[in-house]
Amino acid sequence: MTKEVEVKKEVKEKVAKAPKEAVKKENPNAKWYVLNIRTGYENSIQKELKQRIEATGMEDRIVDILVPTQKKIFVKKGKQEVKEEKIFPGYVLVKMELDTRTWDLVKNTEGVRGFVKTEKYPKPLPDSEVRAITKFMEVETPSFQTSFSVGEAVKITEGAFADFIGSVQDIDTAKGKITVLISFLGREAPVELDLTQVSKL
């Protein structure tokens, strides 16, 4: 056996013994579709779909599952709490190459009610809409979620005007601010406060 043949044999053995990397290749035929599912089960259905895809070896045909969410700041009893809120409750996005096998796998997953269709067939989402959704999800500064409404009577709980009663004039959910009209020195005066500084009556 020549030295060159021995080297080639050694290389082949090393390649055969080397661990195979699970590289996910992008499928050019895969498009985004919308699934109508049981509201409140978005995350569990996403997990179930991933498990079924792996079990059937269809990772190259169903390449991604997305539950669109956005961070929101909720104010309750003067305290802030950041939560992930579903943008489209009752819907999940799936990027897949649509054929009989992938259709059956997705449709027969518990909790999936079906594809959002145009007439008989599922209609893929335009790329522009998918980009808009993912961009919306990537917003780093969460907005405030509040149950106050303009014109509502509220009580100021903190600061120089604590215990004053007023009405909501404006709400800025991006900054977490609320403007309240109060009666002060015989006239109405607007006061800007944090959302945590007011409470419902």
XYZ file of N, CA and C in Angstrom:
603
model
N 0.856 -1.206 0.000
C 0.000 0.000 0.000
C 0.881 1.242 0.000
N 0.649 2.148 -0.946
C 1.472 3.344 -1.040
C 1.133 4.318 0.068
N 2.052 5.245 0.279
C 1.862 6.253 1.325
C 0.649 7.125 1.028
N 0.424 7.451 -0.261
C -0.697 8.309 -0.654
C -2.037 7.640 -0.346
N -2.125 6.317 -0.617
C -3.356 5.565 -0.352
C -3.620 5.508 1.139
N -2.550 5.322 1.944
C -2.692 5.270 3.401
C -3.237 6.583 3.948
N -2.762 7.700 3.410
C -3.213 9.025 3.853
C -4.693 9.201 3.540
N -5.104 8.814 2.316
C -6.509 8.939 1.923
C -7.410 8.088 2.807
N -6.931 6.862 3.140
C -7.707 5.964 3.994
C -7.880 6.558 5.380
N -6.810 7.164 5.889
C -6.843 7.780 7.221
C -7.826 8.951 7.262
N -7.837 9.746 6.196
C -8.752 10.886 6.113
C -10.197 10.404 6.105
N -10.482 9.349 5.319
C -11.844 8.812 5.248
C -12.314 8.310 6.600
N -11.417 7.651 7.341
C -11.768 7.119 8.662
C -12.093 8.245 9.631
N -11.317 9.320 9.561
C -11.553 10.469 10.438
C -12.892 11.122 10.139
N -13.208 11.240 8.856
C -14.482 11.838 8.452
C -15.645 10.987 8.931
N -15.493 9.659 8.808
C -16.562 8.745 9.219
C -16.807 8.806 10.718
N -15.722 8.995 11.491
C -15.836 9.037 12.949
C -16.278 10.399 13.463
N -16.117 11.429 12.662
C -16.449 12.790 13.108
C -17.944 12.909 13.338
N -18.352 13.625 14.424
C -19.784 13.801 14.702
C -20.455 14.616 13.612
N -21.651 14.203 13.233
C -22.395 14.921 12.202
C -23.109 16.104 12.816
N -22.930 17.270 12.225
C -23.574 18.477 12.730
C -24.964 18.618 12.124
N -25.915 18.973 12.998
C -27.295 19.174 12.534
C -27.423 20.579 11.972
N -27.208 20.694 10.677
C -27.267 21.997 10.025
C -28.636 22.160 9.373
N -29.349 23.174 9.791
C -30.667 23.431 9.211
C -30.485 24.251 7.939
N -30.856 23.663 6.823
C -30.748 24.369 5.551
C -32.046 25.103 5.254
N -31.920 26.286 4.733
C -33.100 27.068 4.365
C -33.766 26.429 3.148
N -35.073 26.285 3.232
C -35.839 25.701 2.130
C -36.409 26.834 1.276
N -35.950 26.971 0.032
C -36.421 28.080 -0.819
C -37.906 27.988 -1.161
N -38.493 26.794 -0.998
C -39.915 26.619 -1.305
C -40.819 26.850 -0.096
N -40.214 27.075 1.067
C -41.009 27.262 2.287
C -41.578 28.677 2.348
N -42.834 28.770 2.728
C -43.498 30.067 2.882
C -44.204 30.109 4.236
N -44.517 31.320 4.672
C -45.188 31.497 5.959
C -46.700 31.354 5.790
N -47.294 30.528 6.664
C -48.744 30.347 6.688
C -49.265 30.628 8.097
N -50.547 30.944 8.180
C -51.160 31.261 9.474
C -52.074 30.117 9.901
N -51.872 29.650 11.145
C -52.728 28.610 11.703
C -53.703 29.219 12.696
N -54.938 28.767 12.617
C -55.936 29.135 13.623
C -55.921 28.035 14.685
N -55.643 28.421 15.944
C -55.500 27.417 17.003
C -56.337 27.802 18.222
N -56.359 26.922 19.198
C -57.092 27.210 20.435
C -56.423 28.378 21.159
N -57.190 29.414 21.435
C -56.644 30.592 22.118
C -56.155 30.209 23.514
N -54.944 30.684 23.829
C -54.354 30.382 25.130
C -53.405 29.197 25.091
N -53.373 28.481 23.959
C -52.518 27.297 23.830
C -51.402 27.517 22.807
N -51.096 28.771 22.511
C -50.115 29.083 21.464
C -48.756 28.423 21.723
N -48.230 28.577 22.938
C -46.894 28.046 23.246
C -46.870 26.521 23.283
N -47.915 25.911 23.848
C -47.947 24.446 23.935
C -48.098 23.817 22.548
N -48.859 24.459 21.671
C -49.013 23.943 20.306
C -47.713 24.117 19.524
N -47.018 25.228 19.754
C -45.704 25.428 19.122
C -44.748 24.304 19.534
N -44.742 23.970 20.825
C -43.873 22.903 21.340
C -44.261 21.551 20.758
N -45.562 21.268 20.714
C -46.055 19.995 20.176
C -45.700 19.848 18.701
N -45.852 20.918 17.936
C -45.505 20.879 16.514
C -44.021 20.585 16.313
N -43.168 21.244 17.105
C -41.718 21.028 16.985
C -41.361 19.573 17.264
N -41.988 18.987 18.285
C -41.711 17.590 18.629
C -42.144 16.646 17.515
N -43.295 16.907 16.920
C -43.793 16.051 15.838
C -42.935 16.188 14.579
N -42.462 17.398 14.321
C -41.603 17.633 13.152
C -40.294 16.874 13.301
N -39.695 16.935 14.503
C -38.440 16.219 14.760
C -38.645 14.709 14.683
N -39.764 14.230 15.217
C -40.035 12.787 15.234
C -40.223 12.221 13.830
N -40.731 13.032 12.922
C -40.979 12.573 11.546
C -39.867 12.979 10.573
N -38.862 13.684 11.085
C -37.739 14.085 10.236
C -38.091 15.093 9.168
N -39.030 15.983 9.477
C -39.471 16.963 8.478
C -38.920 18.363 8.741
N -37.778 18.442 9.418
C -37.205 19.754 9.727
C -36.857 20.558 8.476
N -36.585 19.853 7.369
C -36.224 20.558 6.132
C -37.451 21.042 5.361
N -38.645 20.598 5.800
C -39.868 20.989 5.098
C -40.729 21.945 5.930
N -40.680 21.776 7.241
C -41.342 22.719 8.153
C -40.223 23.346 8.976
N -39.794 24.534 8.583
C -38.518 25.064 9.062
C -38.622 26.031 10.239
N -39.818 26.552 10.513
C -39.925 27.496 11.634
C -41.376 27.619 12.096
N -41.539 27.861 13.409
C -42.862 28.080 14.002
C -42.747 29.308 14.892
N -43.634 30.256 14.692
C -43.517 31.537 15.394
C -44.815 31.901 16.111
N -44.671 32.236 17.411
C -45.782 32.801 18.183
C -45.439 34.277 18.386
N -46.027 35.189 17.607
C -45.680 36.609 17.720
C -46.050 37.184 19.088
N -45.060 37.752 19.764
C -45.282 38.367 21.076
C -44.585 39.720 21.146
N -44.985 40.510 22.117
C -44.328 41.786 22.378
C -44.337 42.037 23.877
N -43.254 42.641 24.362
C -43.178 42.952 25.787
C -44.076 44.139 26.125
N -44.839 43.992 27.203
C -45.721 45.055 27.682
C -45.468 45.257 29.172
N -45.583 46.513 29.611
C -45.458 46.818 31.032
C -46.859 47.018 31.594
N -47.232 46.170 32.537
C -48.537 46.280 33.180
C -48.369 46.961 34.533
N -49.259 47.895 34.826
C -49.229 48.601 36.111
C -50.423 48.137 36.931
N -50.127 47.544 38.081
C -51.183 47.049 38.955
C -50.847 47.395 40.398
N -51.761 48.104 41.036
C -51.583 48.536 42.428
C -50.261 49.282 42.617
N -49.946 50.143 41.643
C -48.755 50.976 41.752
C -47.450 50.280 41.427
N -47.496 49.041 40.958
C -46.270 48.300 40.648
C -46.222 47.943 39.167
N -44.996 47.944 38.631
C -44.798 47.613 37.218
C -44.405 46.145 37.070
N -44.936 45.526 36.044
C -44.594 44.137 35.753
C -44.500 43.965 34.245
N -43.339 43.454 33.782
C -43.127 43.248 32.344
C -43.590 41.839 31.971
N -44.441 41.766 30.955
C -44.953 40.477 30.495
C -44.857 40.381 28.977
N -44.740 39.132 28.501
C -44.805 38.874 27.058
C -46.279 38.722 26.688
N -46.749 39.570 25.797
C -48.157 39.515 25.397
C -48.273 39.037 23.956
N -49.195 38.134 23.710
C -49.418 37.627 22.352
C -49.973 38.750 21.474
N -49.369 38.937 20.313
C -49.842 39.961 19.381
C -51.121 39.495 18.683
N -51.160 38.199 18.337
C -52.335 37.634 17.660
C -52.824 36.405 18.427
N -53.552 36.596 19.522
C -54.051 35.437 20.283
C -54.895 34.525 19.392
N -54.638 33.224 19.492
C -55.401 32.270 18.691
C -54.789 31.963 17.339
N -53.568 32.496 17.089
C -52.918 32.255 15.799
C -51.430 31.960 15.992
N -50.899 31.089 15.130
C -49.482 30.733 15.120
C -49.012 30.786 13.670
N -47.798 31.273 13.443
C -47.234 31.321 12.088
C -46.305 30.129 11.875
N -46.427 29.488 10.726
C -45.589 28.331 10.400
C -44.942 28.549 9.036
N -43.617 28.383 8.991
C -42.904 28.482 7.716
C -42.665 27.067 7.207
N -43.277 26.745 6.078
C -43.234 25.366 5.605
C -43.400 25.276 4.089
N -42.946 24.139 3.555
C -43.234 23.804 2.163
C -44.536 23.012 2.182
N -45.557 23.569 1.622
C -46.883 22.961 1.711
C -47.034 21.799 0.729
N -47.247 20.600 1.279
C -47.577 19.427 0.481
C -48.480 18.530 1.329
N -48.816 17.367 0.828
C -49.754 16.485 1.535
C -49.237 16.083 2.913
N -47.954 15.739 3.005
C -47.384 15.265 4.275
C -47.332 16.374 5.321
N -46.836 17.542 4.914
C -46.739 18.636 5.887
C -48.128 19.135 6.281
N -49.039 19.168 5.323
C -50.430 19.568 5.591
C -51.032 18.654 6.660
N -50.886 17.325 6.463
C -51.465 16.361 7.401
C -50.844 16.481 8.789
N -49.517 16.634 8.842
C -48.850 16.725 10.145
C -49.352 17.927 10.936
N -49.420 19.062 10.281
C -49.842 20.288 10.970
C -51.320 20.231 11.334
N -52.155 19.850 10.379
C -53.611 19.834 10.596
C -54.028 18.851 11.686
N -53.286 17.737 11.802
C -53.647 16.697 12.764
C -52.979 16.870 14.121
N -52.392 18.030 14.359
C -51.821 18.334 15.674
C -52.938 18.836 16.585
N -52.998 18.274 17.788
C -54.072 18.634 18.719
C -54.057 20.133 19.021
N -55.209 20.754 18.924
C -55.334 22.183 19.203
C -55.325 23.046 17.961
N -54.876 22.474 16.827
C -54.860 23.218 15.559
C -56.228 23.089 14.895
N -56.863 24.207 14.637
C -58.194 24.199 14.017
C -58.125 24.214 12.495
N -57.004 24.702 11.977
C -56.851 24.714 10.525
C -56.022 25.890 10.054
N -55.791 25.927 8.753
C -55.065 27.028 8.128
C -56.023 28.178 7.838
N -55.496 29.394 7.885
C -56.263 30.542 7.400
C -56.220 30.470 5.878
N -57.395 30.385 5.260
C -57.463 30.108 3.821
C -58.059 31.253 3.014
N -57.777 31.206 1.726
C -58.488 32.004 0.734
C -59.193 30.990 -0.152
N -60.507 30.944 -0.048
C -61.307 29.913 -0.720
C -60.890 28.531 -0.196
N -60.339 27.657 -1.051
C -60.048 26.281 -0.631
C -58.661 26.093 -0.038
N -57.726 26.933 -0.422
C -56.334 26.658 -0.101
C -55.732 27.707 0.837
N -54.775 27.276 1.682
C -54.087 28.235 2.559
C -53.352 29.280 1.733
N -53.429 30.509 2.180
C -52.753 31.593 1.469
C -51.506 32.001 2.250
N -50.318 31.946 1.617
C -49.102 32.347 2.331
C -49.089 33.836 2.629
N -48.447 34.190 3.746
C -48.310 35.597 4.111
C -47.292 36.271 3.199
N -47.541 37.487 2.761
C -46.529 38.229 1.994
C -45.290 38.477 2.861
N -44.121 38.470 2.240
C -42.870 38.700 2.976
C -42.886 40.034 3.715
N -43.541 41.036 3.133
C -43.587 42.359 3.761
C -44.312 42.308 5.108
N -45.369 41.490 5.191
C -46.112 41.364 6.443
C -45.303 40.614 7.491
N -44.578 39.590 7.062
C -43.735 38.826 7.986
C -42.640 39.722 8.552
N -42.029 40.538 7.692
C -40.981 41.465 8.152
C -41.549 42.466 9.151
N -42.762 42.950 8.895
C -43.397 43.918 9.801
C -43.652 43.291 11.168
N -44.089 42.026 11.182
C -44.365 41.331 12.440
C -43.082 41.117 13.233
N -42.028 40.627 12.576
C -40.772 40.370 13.282
C -40.134 41.665 13.774
N -40.271 42.736 13.004
C -39.746 44.040 13.431
C -40.495 44.532 14.665
N -41.799 44.318 14.684
C -42.637 44.701 15.820
C -42.212 43.936 17.067
N -41.844 42.663 16.890
C -41.422 41.828 18.020
C -40.065 42.242 18.573
N -39.229 42.847 17.720
C -37.867 43.188 18.116
C -37.746 44.535 18.810
N -38.867 45.239 19.006
C -38.837 46.531 19.700
C -38.327 46.308 21.119
N -37.209 46.956 21.458
C -36.562 46.708 22.743
C -37.250 47.399 23.910
N -37.813 48.585 23.674
C -38.462 49.321 24.754
C -39.933 48.945 24.811
N -40.345 48.218 25.858
C -41.748 47.810 25.937
C -42.670 48.980 26.223
N -43.881 48.916 25.705
C -44.868 49.963 25.974
C -45.699 49.579 27.193
N -46.342 50.575 27.777
C -47.161 50.338 28.962
C -48.561 49.908 28.553
N -49.092 48.970 29.296
C -50.466 48.525 29.092
C -51.268 49.000 30.297
N -52.309 49.762 30.062
C -53.072 50.318 31.178
C -54.568 50.184 30.947
N -55.305 50.120 32.042
C -56.769 50.008 31.946
C -57.446 51.366 32.116
N -56.633 52.428 32.315
C -57.217 53.773 32.433
C -57.710 54.249 31.068
N -58.696 55.139 31.074
C -59.197 55.714 29.826
C -59.403 57.216 30.001
N -59.313 57.952 28.906
C -59.477 59.409 28.942
C -60.876 59.750 29.462
N -60.915 60.706 30.411
C -62.181 61.125 31.006
C -62.524 60.401 32.295
N -61.790 59.336 32.582
C -62.061 58.547 33.787
C -61.584 59.284 35.041
N -62.345 59.194 36.117
C -61.951 59.795 37.395
C -60.961 58.874 38.101
N -59.854 59.456 38.575
C -58.812 58.674 39.250
C -58.342 59.396 40.513
N -57.620 58.654 41.328
C -57.057 59.225 42.549
C -55.540 59.208 42.448
N -54.909 60.341 42.783
C -53.444 60.417 42.801
C -52.967 59.825 44.126
N -52.047 58.882 44.056
C -51.619 58.159 45.262
C -50.249 58.570 45.782
N -49.442 59.245 44.947
C -48.086 59.626 45.362
C -47.756 61.037 44.905
N -46.723 61.615 45.522
C -46.233 62.921 45.099
C -46.919 64.080 45.797
N -46.667 65.285 45.288
C -47.176 66.511 45.921
C -48.698 66.595 45.904
N -49.330 65.911 44.949
C -50.791 65.984 44.839
C -51.474 64.687 45.300
N -50.807 63.955 46.184
C -51.379 62.711 46.712
C -52.745 62.973 47.338
N -53.684 62.075 47.085
C -55.068 62.106 47.584
C -55.979 63.042 46.781
N -55.431 63.760 45.785
C -56.283 64.577 44.917
C -57.076 63.655 43.981
N -58.299 64.075 43.681
C -59.128 63.368 42.704
C -59.154 64.203 41.428
N -58.988 63.558 40.296
C -59.014 64.274 39.022
C -59.517 63.381 37.906
N -59.503 63.909 36.702
C -59.933 63.121 35.537
C -58.778 62.989 34.549
N -58.707 61.839 33.899
C -57.624 61.555 32.955
C -57.795 62.400 31.698
N -56.741 63.170 31.364
C -56.767 63.999 30.157
C -56.011 63.336 29.010
N -54.911 62.640 29.338
C -54.086 62.031 28.288
C -53.291 60.868 28.879
N -52.986 59.876 28.037
C -52.180 58.720 28.452
C -51.092 58.492 27.416
N -49.842 58.425 27.865
C -48.705 58.158 26.981
C -48.152 56.779 27.341
N -48.591 55.754 26.605
C -48.177 54.389 26.941
C -46.703 54.130 26.611
N -46.130 54.913 25.693
C -44.717 54.732 25.346
C -43.811 55.157 26.496
N -44.203 56.230 27.200
C -43.388 56.754 28.304
C -43.902 56.342 29.680
N -45.087 55.746 29.723
C -45.650 55.357 31.012
C -46.139 56.547 31.811
N -46.625 57.575 31.100
C -47.087 58.809 31.753
C -48.600 58.980 31.581
N -49.196 59.690 32.541
C -50.616 59.997 32.483
C -50.819 61.443 32.920
N -51.640 62.182 32.198
C -51.943 63.573 32.554
C -53.333 63.613 33.181
N -53.384 64.160 34.403
C -54.637 64.212 35.155
C -55.023 65.666 35.403
N -56.279 66.005 35.136
C -56.796 67.348 35.429
C -57.312 67.379 36.863
N -56.732 68.281 37.669
C -57.180 68.406 39.056
C -57.669 69.832 39.317
N -58.480 69.987 40.317
C -58.939 71.320 40.721
C -57.945 71.855 41.744
N -57.235 72.960 41.383
C -56.176 73.491 42.243
C -56.230 75.020 42.225
N -56.342 75.607 43.404
C -56.419 77.067 43.560
C -57.569 77.648 42.732
N -58.684 76.953 42.745
C -59.891 77.452 42.102
C -59.954 77.270 40.601
N -58.999 76.544 40.034
C -59.055 76.306 38.582
C -58.528 74.909 38.261
N -58.825 74.456 37.061
C -58.361 73.136 36.640
C -56.919 73.223 36.155
N -56.096 72.318 36.635
C -54.686 72.313 36.244
C -54.278 70.898 35.828
N -53.579 70.765 34.682
C -53.108 69.442 34.257
C -51.822 69.063 34.998
N -51.750 67.841 35.472
C -50.571 67.343 36.185
C -50.100 66.066 35.493
N -48.827 66.046 35.085
C -48.275 64.837 34.459
C -47.666 63.943 35.533
N -48.052 62.684 35.528
C -47.607 61.732 36.542
C -47.189 60.420 35.889
N -46.478 59.592 36.673
C -46.218 58.226 36.228
C -47.503 57.420 36.387
N -47.679 56.411 35.569
C -48.869 55.567 35.682
C -48.963 54.894 37.046
N -47.809 54.722 37.694
C -47.799 54.084 39.015
C -48.281 55.015 40.119
N -48.477 56.302 39.795
C -48.856 57.282 40.822
C -50.357 57.533 40.900
N -51.131 56.784 40.134
C -52.585 56.958 40.178
C -53.270 55.608 40.350
N -54.499 55.673 40.838
C -55.286 54.447 40.997
C -56.735 54.729 40.643
N -57.466 53.670 40.362
C -58.890 53.815 40.065
C -59.657 54.121 41.347
N -60.780 54.774 41.209
C -61.626 55.060 42.370
C -62.436 53.820 42.739
